[in-house]
CSV table of C-alpha atoms and ligand atoms in Angstrom, one decimal:
chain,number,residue,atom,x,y,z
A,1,UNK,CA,-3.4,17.2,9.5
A,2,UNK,CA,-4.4,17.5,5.8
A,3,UNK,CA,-3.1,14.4,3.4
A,4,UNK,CA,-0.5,15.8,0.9
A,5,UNK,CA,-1.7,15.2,-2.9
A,6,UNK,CA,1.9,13.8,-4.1
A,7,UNK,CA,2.5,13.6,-7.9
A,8,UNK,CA,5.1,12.2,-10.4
A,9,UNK,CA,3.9,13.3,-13.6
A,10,UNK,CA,2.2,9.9,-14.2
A,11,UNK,CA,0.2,9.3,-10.8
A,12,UNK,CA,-1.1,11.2,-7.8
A,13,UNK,CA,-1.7,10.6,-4.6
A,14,UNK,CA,-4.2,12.0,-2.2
A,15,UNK,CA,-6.8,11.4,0.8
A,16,UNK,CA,-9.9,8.8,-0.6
A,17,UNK,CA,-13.5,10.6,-0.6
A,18,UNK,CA,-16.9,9.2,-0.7
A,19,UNK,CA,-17.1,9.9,-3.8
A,20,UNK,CA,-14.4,7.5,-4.4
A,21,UNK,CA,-16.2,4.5,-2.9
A,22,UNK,CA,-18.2,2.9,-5.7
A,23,UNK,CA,-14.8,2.4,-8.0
A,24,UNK,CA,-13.2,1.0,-4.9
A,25,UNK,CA,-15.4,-1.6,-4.7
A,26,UNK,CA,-15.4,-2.4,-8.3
A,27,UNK,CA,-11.4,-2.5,-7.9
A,28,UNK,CA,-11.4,-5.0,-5.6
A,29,UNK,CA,-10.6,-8.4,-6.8
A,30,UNK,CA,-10.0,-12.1,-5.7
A,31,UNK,CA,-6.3,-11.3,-5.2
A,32,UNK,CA,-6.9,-8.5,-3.5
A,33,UNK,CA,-9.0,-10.2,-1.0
A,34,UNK,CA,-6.6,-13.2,-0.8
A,35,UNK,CA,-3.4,-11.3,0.1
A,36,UNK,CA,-4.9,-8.4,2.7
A,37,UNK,CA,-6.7,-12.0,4.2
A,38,UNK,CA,-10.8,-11.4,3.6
A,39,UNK,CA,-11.3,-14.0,0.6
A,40,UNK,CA,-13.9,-15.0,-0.5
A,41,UNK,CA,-15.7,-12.2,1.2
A,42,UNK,CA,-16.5,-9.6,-1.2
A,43,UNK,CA,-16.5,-5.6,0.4
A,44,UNK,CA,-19.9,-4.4,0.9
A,45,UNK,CA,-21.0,-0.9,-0.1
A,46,UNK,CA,-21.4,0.0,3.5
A,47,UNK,CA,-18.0,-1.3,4.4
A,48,UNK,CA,-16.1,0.5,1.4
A,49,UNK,CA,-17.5,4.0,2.7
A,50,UNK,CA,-17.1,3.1,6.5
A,51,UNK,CA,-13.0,2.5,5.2
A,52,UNK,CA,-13.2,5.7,4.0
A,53,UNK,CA,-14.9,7.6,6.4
A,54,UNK,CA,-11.9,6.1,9.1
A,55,UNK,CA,-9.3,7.1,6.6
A,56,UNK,CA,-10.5,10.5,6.7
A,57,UNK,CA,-11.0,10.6,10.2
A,58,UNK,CA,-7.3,9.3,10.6
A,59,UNK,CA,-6.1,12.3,8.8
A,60,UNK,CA,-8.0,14.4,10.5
A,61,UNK,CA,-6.5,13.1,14.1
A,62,UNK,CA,-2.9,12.6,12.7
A,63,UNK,CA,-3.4,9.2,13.2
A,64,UNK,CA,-1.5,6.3,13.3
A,65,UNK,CA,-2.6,4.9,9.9
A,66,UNK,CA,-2.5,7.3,6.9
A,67,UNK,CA,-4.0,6.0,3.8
A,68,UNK,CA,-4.0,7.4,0.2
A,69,UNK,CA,-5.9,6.8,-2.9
A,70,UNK,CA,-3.4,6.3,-5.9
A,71,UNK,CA,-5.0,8.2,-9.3
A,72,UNK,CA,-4.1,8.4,-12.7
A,73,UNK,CA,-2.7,11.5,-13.0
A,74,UNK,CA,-4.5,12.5,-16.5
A,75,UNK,CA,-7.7,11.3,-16.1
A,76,UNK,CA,-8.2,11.5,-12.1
A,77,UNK,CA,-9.7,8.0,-12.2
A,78,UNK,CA,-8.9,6.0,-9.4
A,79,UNK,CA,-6.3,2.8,-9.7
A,80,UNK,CA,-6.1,2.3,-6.3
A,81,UNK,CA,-4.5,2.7,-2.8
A,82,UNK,CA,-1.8,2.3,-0.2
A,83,UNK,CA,-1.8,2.7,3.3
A,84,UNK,CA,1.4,3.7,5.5
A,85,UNK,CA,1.2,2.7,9.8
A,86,UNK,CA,3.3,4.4,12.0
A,87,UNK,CA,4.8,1.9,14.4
A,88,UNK,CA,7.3,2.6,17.7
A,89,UNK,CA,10.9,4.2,17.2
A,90,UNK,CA,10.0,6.3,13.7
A,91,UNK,CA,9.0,2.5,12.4
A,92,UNK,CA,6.6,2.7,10.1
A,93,UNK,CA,5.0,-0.3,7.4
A,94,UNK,CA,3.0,-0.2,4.3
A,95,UNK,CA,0.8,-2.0,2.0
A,96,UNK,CA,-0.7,-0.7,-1.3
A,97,UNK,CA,-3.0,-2.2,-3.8
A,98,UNK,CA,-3.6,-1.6,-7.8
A,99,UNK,CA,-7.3,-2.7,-9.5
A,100,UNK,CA,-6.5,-5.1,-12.0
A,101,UNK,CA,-7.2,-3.0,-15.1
A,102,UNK,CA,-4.7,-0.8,-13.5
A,103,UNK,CA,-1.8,-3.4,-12.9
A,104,UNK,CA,1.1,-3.7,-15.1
A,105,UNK,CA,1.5,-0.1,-15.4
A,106,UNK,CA,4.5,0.5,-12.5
A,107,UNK,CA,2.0,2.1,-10.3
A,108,UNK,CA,2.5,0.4,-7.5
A,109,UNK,CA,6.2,0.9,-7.5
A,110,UNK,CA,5.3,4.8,-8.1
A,111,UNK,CA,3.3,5.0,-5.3
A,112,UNK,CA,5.6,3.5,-2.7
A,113,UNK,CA,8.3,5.5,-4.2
A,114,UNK,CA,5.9,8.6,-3.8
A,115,UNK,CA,5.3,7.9,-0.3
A,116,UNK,CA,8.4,6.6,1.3
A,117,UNK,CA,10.0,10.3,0.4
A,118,UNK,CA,6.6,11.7,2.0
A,119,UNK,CA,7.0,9.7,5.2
A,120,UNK,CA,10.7,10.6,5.5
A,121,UNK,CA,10.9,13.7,4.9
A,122,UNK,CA,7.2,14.7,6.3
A,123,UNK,CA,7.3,12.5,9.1
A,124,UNK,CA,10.7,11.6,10.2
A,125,UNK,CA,10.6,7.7,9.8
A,126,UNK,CA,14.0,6.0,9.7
A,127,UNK,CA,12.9,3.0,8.3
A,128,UNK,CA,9.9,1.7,6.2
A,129,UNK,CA,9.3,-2.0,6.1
A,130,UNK,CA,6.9,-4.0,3.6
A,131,UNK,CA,5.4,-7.6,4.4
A,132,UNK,CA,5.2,-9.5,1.4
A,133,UNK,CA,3.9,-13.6,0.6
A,134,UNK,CA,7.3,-15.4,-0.7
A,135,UNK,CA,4.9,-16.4,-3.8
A,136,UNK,CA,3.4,-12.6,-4.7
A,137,UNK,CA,5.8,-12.1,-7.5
A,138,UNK,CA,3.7,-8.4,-8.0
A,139,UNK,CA,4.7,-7.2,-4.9
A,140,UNK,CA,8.2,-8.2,-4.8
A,141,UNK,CA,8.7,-6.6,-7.8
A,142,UNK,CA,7.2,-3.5,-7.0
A,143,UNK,CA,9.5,-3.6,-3.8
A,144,UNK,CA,12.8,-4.0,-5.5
A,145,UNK,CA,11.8,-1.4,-8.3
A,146,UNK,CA,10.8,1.1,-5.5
A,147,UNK,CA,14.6,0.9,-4.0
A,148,UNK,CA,13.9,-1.5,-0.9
A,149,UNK,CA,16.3,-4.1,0.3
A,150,UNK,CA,14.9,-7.7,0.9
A,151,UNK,CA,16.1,-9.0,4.8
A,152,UNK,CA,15.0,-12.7,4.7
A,153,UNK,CA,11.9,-14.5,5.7
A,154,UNK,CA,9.8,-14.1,8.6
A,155,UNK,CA,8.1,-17.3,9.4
A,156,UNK,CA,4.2,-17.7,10.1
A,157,UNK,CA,4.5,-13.4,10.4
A,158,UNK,CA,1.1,-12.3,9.7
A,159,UNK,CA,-2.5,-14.5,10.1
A,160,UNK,CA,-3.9,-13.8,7.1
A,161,UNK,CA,-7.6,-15.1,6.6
A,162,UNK,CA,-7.7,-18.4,8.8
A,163,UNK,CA,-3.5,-19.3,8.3
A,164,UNK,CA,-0.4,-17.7,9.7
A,165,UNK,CA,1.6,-16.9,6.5
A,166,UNK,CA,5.5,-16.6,6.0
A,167,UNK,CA,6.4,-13.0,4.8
A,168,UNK,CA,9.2,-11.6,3.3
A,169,UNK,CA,10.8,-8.6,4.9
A,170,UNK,CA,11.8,-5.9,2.5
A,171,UNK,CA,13.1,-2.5,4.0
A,172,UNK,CA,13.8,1.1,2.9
A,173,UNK,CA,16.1,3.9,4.7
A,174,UNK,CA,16.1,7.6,4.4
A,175,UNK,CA,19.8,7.2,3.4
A,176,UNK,CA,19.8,4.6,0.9
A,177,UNK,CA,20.2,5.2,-2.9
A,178,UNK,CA,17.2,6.7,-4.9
A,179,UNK,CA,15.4,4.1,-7.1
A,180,UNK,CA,15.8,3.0,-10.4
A,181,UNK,CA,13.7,5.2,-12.8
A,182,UNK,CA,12.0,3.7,-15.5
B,201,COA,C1,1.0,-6.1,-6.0
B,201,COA,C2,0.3,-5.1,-6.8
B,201,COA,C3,0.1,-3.9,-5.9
B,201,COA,C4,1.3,-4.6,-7.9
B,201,COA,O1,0.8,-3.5,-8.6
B,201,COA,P1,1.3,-3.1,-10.0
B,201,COA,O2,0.9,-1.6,-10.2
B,201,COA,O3,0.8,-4.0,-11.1
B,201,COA,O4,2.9,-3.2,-9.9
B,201,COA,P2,4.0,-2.6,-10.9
B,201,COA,O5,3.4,-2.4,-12.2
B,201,COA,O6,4.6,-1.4,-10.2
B,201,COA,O7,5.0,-3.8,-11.0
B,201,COA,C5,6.0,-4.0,-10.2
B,201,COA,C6,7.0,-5.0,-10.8
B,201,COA,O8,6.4,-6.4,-10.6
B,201,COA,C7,6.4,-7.0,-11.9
B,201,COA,N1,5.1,-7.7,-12.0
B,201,COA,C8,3.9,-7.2,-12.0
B,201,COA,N2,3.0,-8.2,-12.0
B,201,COA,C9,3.7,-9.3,-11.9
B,201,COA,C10,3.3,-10.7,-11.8
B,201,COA,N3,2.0,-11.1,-11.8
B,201,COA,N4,4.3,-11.7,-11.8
B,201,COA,C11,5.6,-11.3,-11.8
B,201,COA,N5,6.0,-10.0,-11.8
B,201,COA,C12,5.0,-9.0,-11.9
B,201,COA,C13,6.3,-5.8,-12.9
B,201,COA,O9,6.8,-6.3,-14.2
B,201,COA,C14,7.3,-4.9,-12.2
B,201,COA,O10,8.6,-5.2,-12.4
B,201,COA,P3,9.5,-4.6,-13.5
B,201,COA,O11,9.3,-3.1,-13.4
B,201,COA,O12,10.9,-5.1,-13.1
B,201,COA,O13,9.0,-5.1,-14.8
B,201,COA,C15,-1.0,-5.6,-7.5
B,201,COA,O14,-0.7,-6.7,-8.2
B,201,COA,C16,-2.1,-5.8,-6.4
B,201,COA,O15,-2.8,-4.9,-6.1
B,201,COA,N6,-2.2,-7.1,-5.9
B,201,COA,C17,-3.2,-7.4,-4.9
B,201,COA,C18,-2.9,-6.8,-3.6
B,201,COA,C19,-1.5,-7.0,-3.1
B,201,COA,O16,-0.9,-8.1,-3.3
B,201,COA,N7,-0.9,-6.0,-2.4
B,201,COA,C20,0.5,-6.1,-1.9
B,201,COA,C21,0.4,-6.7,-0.5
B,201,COA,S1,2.1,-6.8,0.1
């Protein structure tokens, strides 16, 4: 299966190349690294292109994880990335990133907008969930912007790092109301 390249007139979305590797590393960040759980590691060069090498391959197989590089539209430079996992009983869950010169903007909220009509009309998921730490205010917003419902809290969810975090449970159907537009 080939990635789509998804666009709203501000970003687009595609499949990550090599060539891409370099600014992901430079994107990364402290946050970054403390919410996805590998602070105070830093990336290595190596690791960034073996990522990208297994996204490709997972589009290739029709994987169970499909990730995407988030670009600005105008100038193709990359801003980031979000990754959707197909789960049991057309269950799928997603996590996305923005580099912090890139944050701010409403691309997150773009690119989970972007993708939830991909994976529900593309893929026939019924439901899309997001995990997100009570305190990331970022992510919550970009959740609530991109039309998903919070559910409550899950306690001690996810290890992230060396601790068991709470997370909140947000949720989007195929059949609920498009999302406000900014
Ligand atoms: C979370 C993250 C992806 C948000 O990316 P972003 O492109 O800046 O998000 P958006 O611009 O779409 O913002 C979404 C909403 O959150 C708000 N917001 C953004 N940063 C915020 C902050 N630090 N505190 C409170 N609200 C914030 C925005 O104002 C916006 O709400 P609004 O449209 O009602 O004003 C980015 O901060 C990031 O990559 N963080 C590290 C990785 C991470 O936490 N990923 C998510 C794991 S669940």
């Amino acid at each position: 299966m080939n990635a789509p390249r998804l666009s709203d007139g501000v970003i687009s979305l595609d499949q990550h190349t090599l060539a891409d590797a370099d600014a992901h590393l430079a994107g990364e960040d402290d946050e970054q690294g403390r919410r996805f759980g590998w602070y105070p590691s830093r990336s290595s060069p190596e690791r960034v292109r073996k990522a990208i090498e297994k996204w490709q391959a997972d589009w290739a197989a029709a994987g169970l994880t499909r990730t995407l590089a988030i670009r600005d539209l105008g100038t193709g430079v990359l801003a980031g990335g979000c990754q959707v996992r197909l789960r049991a009983d057309q269950i799928a869950e997603m996590s996305y990133w923005v580099f912090p010169a890139h944050r701010g903007k409403g691309y997150a909220t773009r690119a989970i907008v972007l993708t939830s009509d991909w994976v529900f009309g593309e893929l026939g998921i019924e439901r899309l969930e997001l995990y997100v730490e009570p305190d990331n205010e970022a992510s919550r917003g970009a959740a609530r912007r991109a039309g998903f419902t919070e559910e409550g809290l899950l306690r001690a969810r996810e290890q992230i790092g060396d601790e068991r975090r709470d997370m909140v449970l947000y949720s989007r159907l195929p059949t609920d109301p498009p999302p406000m537009r900014s």
